[in-house]
Coordinates of C-alpha atoms in Angstrom, one line a residue:
X15 CA 225.8 -193.7 8.3
X16 CA 225.0 -189.9 8.8
X17 CA 227.5 -187.6 10.4
X18 CA 225.4 -187.6 13.6
X19 CA 225.3 -191.5 13.7
X20 CA 229.1 -191.8 13.2
X21 CA 229.7 -189.3 16.1
X22 CA 227.4 -191.4 18.2
X23 CA 229.2 -194.6 17.6
X24 CA 232.5 -193.0 18.2
X25 CA 231.3 -191.6 21.5
X26 CA 230.0 -195.0 22.5
X27 CA 233.5 -196.5 21.8
X28 CA 235.2 -193.7 23.8
X29 CA 233.0 -193.9 26.9
X30 CA 232.8 -197.7 27.0
X31 CA 235.0 -198.9 29.8
X32 CA 234.9 -195.9 31.9
X33 CA 238.5 -194.7 31.0
X34 CA 240.6 -192.8 33.4
X35 CA 241.4 -190.1 30.8
X36 CA 238.9 -189.2 28.2
X37 CA 240.1 -187.0 25.3
X38 CA 237.3 -185.5 23.2
X39 CA 237.8 -183.4 20.1
X40 CA 234.7 -181.3 19.0
X41 CA 232.4 -184.1 20.3
X42 CA 229.1 -182.2 19.8
X43 CA 229.8 -181.7 16.0
X44 CA 226.8 -183.1 14.0
X45 CA 224.9 -184.0 17.2
X46 CA 221.3 -182.9 17.7
X47 CA 220.5 -180.9 20.7
X48 CA 219.1 -183.7 22.7
X49 CA 222.2 -185.9 22.3
X50 CA 224.5 -183.0 23.0
X51 CA 222.7 -182.0 26.3
X52 CA 222.7 -185.7 27.3
X53 CA 226.4 -185.9 26.7
X54 CA 227.0 -182.6 28.8
X55 CA 225.0 -184.0 31.6
X56 CA 227.0 -187.3 31.4
X57 CA 230.3 -185.6 31.4
X58 CA 229.4 -183.1 34.2
X59 CA 229.1 -186.1 36.5
X60 CA 231.9 -188.1 35.1
X61 CA 234.3 -189.0 37.9
X62 CA 237.5 -189.2 35.9
X63 CA 239.6 -186.7 34.0
X64 CA 238.2 -185.3 30.7
X65 CA 240.1 -183.0 28.3
X66 CA 237.8 -181.5 25.6
X67 CA 238.1 -179.2 22.7
X68 CA 234.9 -177.6 21.6
X69 CA 233.4 -174.4 20.1
X70 CA 230.2 -175.0 22.0
X71 CA 230.2 -172.5 24.8
X72 CA 227.1 -174.2 26.5
X73 CA 228.9 -177.5 26.5
X74 CA 232.0 -176.1 27.8
X75 CA 230.2 -174.2 30.7
X76 CA 228.3 -177.5 31.6
X77 CA 231.3 -179.7 32.0
X78 CA 234.4 -177.6 32.6
X79 CA 236.2 -177.0 36.0
X80 CA 239.2 -175.5 34.3
X81 CA 240.0 -173.7 31.0
X82 CA 243.3 -174.2 29.2
X83 CA 244.1 -171.3 27.0
X84 CA 246.7 -171.8 24.3
X85 CA 247.8 -168.5 22.7
X86 CA 251.0 -167.0 21.4
X87 CA 252.8 -170.3 22.0
X88 CA 251.9 -170.3 25.7
X89 CA 249.7 -172.5 27.8
X90 CA 247.8 -171.1 30.6
X91 CA 245.4 -172.7 33.0
X92 CA 242.4 -170.9 34.5
X93 CA 240.0 -172.0 37.2
X94 CA 236.2 -172.0 36.3
X95 CA 234.2 -172.8 33.0
X96 CA 234.3 -170.8 29.7
X97 CA 231.9 -167.9 30.7
X98 CA 233.8 -167.4 34.0
X99 CA 237.2 -167.2 32.0
X100 CA 235.7 -164.9 29.5
X101 CA 233.9 -162.5 31.9
X102 CA 236.7 -162.5 34.4
X103 CA 239.3 -161.7 31.8
X104 CA 237.1 -158.9 30.4
X105 CA 236.6 -157.4 33.8
X106 CA 240.3 -157.6 34.6
X107 CA 241.0 -155.8 31.3
X108 CA 238.5 -153.0 32.1
X109 CA 240.1 -152.6 35.5
X110 CA 243.5 -152.2 34.0
X111 CA 242.3 -149.6 31.6
X112 CA 240.7 -147.7 34.5
X113 CA 243.7 -146.1 36.2
X114 CA 241.7 -143.8 38.3
X115 CA 239.9 -146.6 40.2
X116 CA 241.5 -147.5 43.6
X117 CA 242.9 -150.8 44.0
X118 CA 240.6 -151.7 46.9
X119 CA 237.6 -151.0 44.8
X120 CA 238.9 -153.1 42.0
X121 CA 239.6 -156.0 44.4
X122 CA 236.2 -155.8 45.9
X123 CA 234.5 -155.8 42.3
X124 CA 236.5 -158.9 41.4
X125 CA 235.8 -160.7 44.7
X126 CA 232.0 -160.0 44.2
X127 CA 232.2 -161.4 40.6
X128 CA 233.8 -164.7 42.0
X129 CA 231.3 -165.0 44.7
X130 CA 228.4 -164.5 42.2
X131 CA 229.6 -167.2 40.0
X132 CA 230.3 -169.5 42.9
X133 CA 226.9 -169.0 44.3
X134 CA 225.2 -170.0 40.9
X135 CA 226.7 -173.5 41.0
X136 CA 224.3 -176.3 40.2
X137 CA 224.0 -179.6 41.9
X138 CA 226.2 -181.6 39.6
X139 CA 229.4 -183.1 40.9
X140 CA 231.2 -181.0 38.2
X141 CA 229.6 -177.8 39.6
X142 CA 230.4 -178.6 43.2
X143 CA 234.1 -179.2 42.3
X144 CA 234.2 -175.9 40.3
X145 CA 232.7 -174.1 43.3
X146 CA 235.4 -175.5 45.6
X147 CA 238.1 -174.3 43.1
X148 CA 236.6 -170.8 42.8
X149 CA 236.4 -170.6 46.6
X150 CA 240.3 -171.2 46.6
X151 CA 241.0 -168.9 43.7
X152 CA 243.5 -166.0 44.2
X153 CA 242.8 -162.7 42.5
X154 CA 246.4 -162.8 41.1
X155 CA 245.3 -165.9 39.1
X156 CA 243.0 -163.8 37.0
X157 CA 244.5 -162.1 34.1
X158 CA 243.2 -160.3 31.0
X159 CA 243.2 -162.4 27.9
X160 CA 245.3 -161.6 25.0
X161 CA 242.7 -162.8 22.5
X162 CA 241.2 -160.4 20.1
X163 CA 237.4 -160.1 19.4
X164 CA 236.1 -158.6 16.2
X165 CA 233.8 -155.6 16.5
X166 CA 230.4 -156.8 15.4
X167 CA 227.4 -154.3 15.8
X168 CA 224.3 -154.3 13.9
X169 CA 222.7 -150.9 13.7
X170 CA 219.5 -150.5 11.7
X171 CA 219.5 -147.4 9.5
X172 CA 215.8 -147.0 10.1
X173 CA 213.5 -148.3 12.8
X174 CA 210.9 -150.8 11.7
X175 CA 207.2 -150.1 11.8
X176 CA 204.5 -152.3 13.5
X177 CA 204.2 -154.5 10.4
X178 CA 207.1 -156.8 10.2
X179 CA 206.5 -160.2 8.5
X180 CA 203.4 -162.1 7.7
X181 CA 203.8 -165.8 6.5
X182 CA 200.7 -167.6 5.4
X183 CA 200.4 -171.4 4.6
X184 CA 204.0 -171.6 3.3
X185 CA 205.0 -175.0 1.8
X186 CA 207.8 -176.3 -0.2
X187 CA 208.8 -179.7 -1.5
X188 CA 212.2 -181.3 -2.3
X189 CA 213.0 -182.5 -5.9
X190 CA 211.6 -186.0 -5.1
X191 CA 208.2 -184.4 -4.3
X192 CA 208.4 -184.9 -0.5
X193 CA 207.4 -182.0 1.8
X194 CA 210.3 -180.3 3.4
X195 CA 207.9 -178.0 5.3
X196 CA 204.1 -177.6 5.0
X197 CA 201.5 -175.0 6.0
X198 CA 203.8 -172.7 8.0
X199 CA 202.0 -169.6 9.1
X200 CA 203.1 -166.9 11.6
X201 CA 203.0 -163.2 12.1
X202 CA 206.3 -161.7 13.3
X203 CA 206.0 -159.0 16.1
X204 CA 208.2 -155.9 16.5
X205 CA 210.4 -157.4 19.3
X206 CA 210.7 -160.9 17.9
X207 CA 214.0 -162.8 17.5
X208 CA 212.9 -166.1 16.2
X209 CA 215.1 -169.3 16.3
X210 CA 214.1 -171.5 13.4
X211 CA 214.5 -175.3 14.0
X212 CA 214.1 -178.3 11.9
X213 CA 215.6 -181.8 12.1
X214 CA 216.1 -181.6 8.4
X215 CA 218.7 -179.1 7.4
X216 CA 217.5 -178.9 3.8
X217 CA 214.1 -177.7 5.1
X218 CA 215.8 -174.9 6.9
X219 CA 217.9 -174.0 3.8
X220 CA 214.8 -174.0 1.7
X221 CA 212.9 -172.0 4.1
X222 CA 215.4 -169.1 4.2
X223 CA 215.8 -169.2 0.4
X224 CA 211.9 -168.8 0.0
X225 CA 211.8 -166.0 2.6
X226 CA 214.8 -164.2 1.1
X227 CA 213.0 -164.5 -2.5
X228 CA 215.7 -166.8 -3.9
X229 CA 213.2 -169.5 -4.8
X230 CA 209.5 -169.8 -5.0
X231 CA 207.3 -171.7 -2.6
X232 CA 205.0 -174.5 -3.8
X233 CA 202.3 -172.7 -2.0
X234 CA 201.5 -169.9 0.4
X235 CA 202.4 -166.1 0.7
X236 CA 205.1 -163.9 2.3
X237 CA 204.5 -160.2 3.1
X238 CA 207.1 -157.9 4.6
X239 CA 206.1 -154.5 6.1
X240 CA 206.8 -151.4 4.1
X241 CA 209.5 -150.2 6.5
X242 CA 211.5 -153.5 6.4
X243 CA 215.0 -153.7 4.9
X244 CA 216.5 -157.1 5.4
X245 CA 219.6 -158.9 4.6
X246 CA 220.5 -162.6 4.4
X247 CA 223.5 -164.6 5.7
X248 CA 223.1 -168.0 3.9
X249 CA 224.6 -171.2 5.1
X250 CA 226.4 -171.6 1.8
X251 CA 228.1 -168.3 0.9
X252 CA 230.3 -169.7 -1.9
X253 CA 228.6 -167.7 -4.6
X254 CA 229.9 -164.5 -3.0
X255 CA 233.4 -165.6 -3.4
X256 CA 233.4 -167.3 -6.7
X257 CA 236.6 -167.4 -8.7
X258 CA 235.3 -165.1 -11.4
X259 CA 234.8 -162.5 -8.6
X260 CA 238.2 -163.1 -7.2
X261 CA 238.8 -159.5 -5.8
X262 CA 241.1 -158.1 -3.2
X263 CA 239.4 -158.0 0.2
X264 CA 239.3 -154.2 0.1
X265 CA 237.5 -154.2 -3.3
X266 CA 235.1 -157.1 -2.3
X267 CA 233.8 -155.1 0.7
X268 CA 233.8 -151.7 -1.2
X269 CA 231.1 -153.0 -3.6
X270 CA 228.7 -153.3 -0.7
X271 CA 229.6 -149.9 1.0
X272 CA 228.1 -146.5 0.0
X273 CA 231.3 -145.0 1.6
X274 CA 234.1 -146.0 -1.0
X275 CA 237.0 -144.2 0.8
X276 CA 240.0 -146.5 1.2
X277 CA 240.6 -145.3 4.8
X278 CA 237.0 -146.2 5.9
X279 CA 237.1 -149.6 4.2
X280 CA 240.5 -150.4 5.8
X281 CA 239.2 -149.3 9.1
X282 CA 236.2 -151.4 8.9
X283 CA 238.2 -154.4 7.9
X284 CA 240.6 -153.8 10.9
X285 CA 237.7 -153.8 13.3
X286 CA 236.9 -157.4 11.9
X287 CA 240.5 -158.4 12.5
X288 CA 241.8 -157.9 8.9
X289 CA 244.9 -155.8 9.4
X290 CA 248.0 -154.8 7.5
X291 CA 248.5 -156.7 4.3
X292 CA 245.6 -159.0 4.9
X293 CA 243.3 -156.4 3.3
X294 CA 244.8 -157.1 0.0
X295 CA 244.1 -160.9 0.2
X296 CA 242.2 -162.4 -2.7
X297 CA 238.5 -163.2 -1.8
X298 CA 238.9 -166.6 -3.3
X299 CA 241.5 -167.9 -0.9
X300 CA 239.8 -166.8 2.4
X301 CA 239.3 -169.4 5.0
X302 CA 235.7 -170.4 6.0
X303 CA 235.8 -168.2 9.1
X304 CA 237.2 -165.2 7.2
X305 CA 234.3 -165.4 4.6
X306 CA 231.8 -165.4 7.4
X307 CA 233.5 -162.4 9.0
X308 CA 233.2 -160.7 5.5
X309 CA 229.6 -161.7 5.2
X310 CA 228.9 -160.0 8.7
X311 CA 230.7 -156.9 7.6
X312 CA 228.6 -156.7 4.4
X313 CA 225.4 -156.9 6.7
X314 CA 226.7 -154.2 8.9
X315 CA 227.4 -151.9 6.1
X316 CA 223.8 -152.4 4.7
X317 CA 222.4 -151.5 8.2
X318 CA 219.1 -153.7 7.8
X319 CA 216.4 -153.8 10.5
X320 CA 215.6 -157.4 9.8
X321 CA 218.4 -160.1 9.4
X322 CA 218.0 -163.8 8.3
X323 CA 220.9 -166.0 9.4
X324 CA 221.3 -169.7 8.5
X325 CA 224.1 -171.2 10.7
X326 CA 226.0 -167.9 11.2
X327 CA 228.6 -169.5 13.7
X328 CA 229.8 -172.1 11.1
X329 CA 233.6 -171.9 10.7
X330 CA 233.9 -169.1 13.3
X331 CA 236.3 -169.3 16.3
X332 CA 235.2 -168.8 19.8
X333 CA 236.1 -165.0 19.9
X334 CA 234.0 -164.3 16.9
X335 CA 231.2 -166.5 18.1
X336 CA 231.0 -164.6 21.4
X337 CA 231.2 -161.2 19.5
X338 CA 228.3 -162.3 17.2
X339 CA 226.3 -163.6 20.1
X340 CA 226.5 -160.2 21.8
X341 CA 225.7 -158.4 18.6
X342 CA 222.7 -160.5 18.0
X343 CA 221.5 -160.0 21.6
X344 CA 221.8 -156.3 21.4
X345 CA 220.4 -155.8 17.9
X346 CA 217.4 -153.4 17.9
X347 CA 215.8 -155.2 14.8
X348 CA 214.2 -158.5 14.1
X349 CA 216.0 -161.8 13.5
X350 CA 215.2 -165.2 12.3
X351 CA 218.2 -167.5 12.7
X352 CA 219.2 -171.1 12.9
X353 CA 222.2 -172.4 14.7
X354 CA 223.6 -175.5 16.6
X355 CA 224.9 -173.1 19.3
X356 CA 222.8 -173.9 22.4
X357 CA 223.9 -170.6 24.2
X358 CA 223.2 -168.4 21.2
X359 CA 219.7 -169.5 21.0
X360 CA 219.1 -169.4 24.7
X361 CA 220.6 -165.9 25.1
X362 CA 219.1 -164.3 21.8
X363 CA 215.8 -166.0 20.9
X364 CA 212.5 -165.1 22.6
X365 CA 210.4 -167.3 20.2
X366 CA 210.9 -170.8 18.9
X367 CA 209.5 -172.0 15.6
X368 CA 210.1 -175.5 14.3
X369 CA 209.1 -176.6 10.8
X370 CA 208.6 -180.0 9.3
X371 CA 206.7 -182.0 6.7
X372 CA 203.6 -182.2 9.0
X373 CA 203.4 -178.6 9.9
X374 CA 205.0 -176.3 12.5
X375 CA 205.3 -175.5 16.2
X376 CA 205.4 -171.9 17.4
X377 CA 206.2 -171.1 21.1
X378 CA 207.0 -168.0 23.0
X379 CA 209.5 -169.7 25.4
X380 CA 213.3 -169.8 25.8
X381 CA 215.3 -172.8 24.3
X382 CA 215.8 -174.6 27.5
X383 CA 212.2 -174.7 28.3
X384 CA 211.4 -175.8 24.7
X385 CA 213.7 -178.8 24.5
X386 CA 212.8 -180.1 28.0
X387 CA 209.0 -179.9 27.7
X388 CA 207.5 -183.3 27.4
X389 CA 204.5 -181.9 25.7
X390 CA 206.5 -180.1 23.1
X391 CA 208.6 -183.3 22.6
X392 CA 205.6 -185.3 21.6
X393 CA 204.5 -182.5 19.1
X394 CA 208.1 -182.4 17.6
X395 CA 208.0 -186.1 17.1
X396 CA 204.7 -185.7 15.3
X397 CA 206.3 -183.2 12.9
X398 CA 208.5 -185.8 11.3
X399 CA 206.2 -188.7 10.6
X400 CA 206.6 -190.2 7.1
X401 CA 205.9 -187.3 4.8
X402 CA 203.0 -187.3 2.4
X403 CA 203.5 -187.3 -1.2
X404 CA 200.3 -185.4 -2.0

């Protein structure tokens, strides 16, 4: 069975019998978006107690009435979902930093924030329960988080012109001769941030490698505008950290920086949460999350106006995912990215392109509208009919 099929079987076992206490550890891992959305809807109306660990912020927001934060060997329980916990703790931190603002004004700001969240409750039983909890919430229960967020900011060195990217009839087969994607054509506009989808991850990997010039297509053309400078965050970054390049982290990042000064490199790494002796770590022993933060640092140093990202949230913790989400949302250049993070797509992408062996779908809609459209669902199913060999 595939990873997705195994998760579905385990979920069926856990949900069978309507248990009084349901404990789920990363239940959306390997799930397609339709199944993950169904699970969130099911748990939102689940009458019994659910304890869940997840890096999926959309999923946590859909199902949570309380957040348990385990940090520095302390356990603290907060009312509300993940977004409420994050935004309220950030607001409280800002208020504590602003010593000139009067206490009455700070209290008014926080009350308005709570009321806004409470008013946005949906019709699910879970949302109703959360609304009641928020209505009873004391301001003293809201405290700034001790968690640290990396500084991620993509600033293009130059603004892109009107010509961004033109893709015409792009096709690629796998080693067995089957089509991964076929006849993909689109023109990218200046404001576009495209979420690239496919039910076949190898099709996505191949598409990025073709666009980035790593491999040749079987047919079709790619034309970047003359003002475009791009960088690529691949799903598999192992070649950047191979043993033969087992450098100290300072030296690893220095090779991608025009500014070679040690204080500059150390400061840059510090903003990405590598502090003290960590800057002398060998690149070959970095964790998956640390490697992704290094790759993001490399992109920031290059200052491209066009970025390709294949599963950029893989291995990242929630703090890094949130910081990356904000950086991608605020980026003034163009993006093509693929992710399983629902909230990242919904808050960043203004265009959805899905590729398959039978062609492509291209829609100027947000992600929620895309996955809920019955018309688009029929078109998506047609993309993945038995592929042609010729």
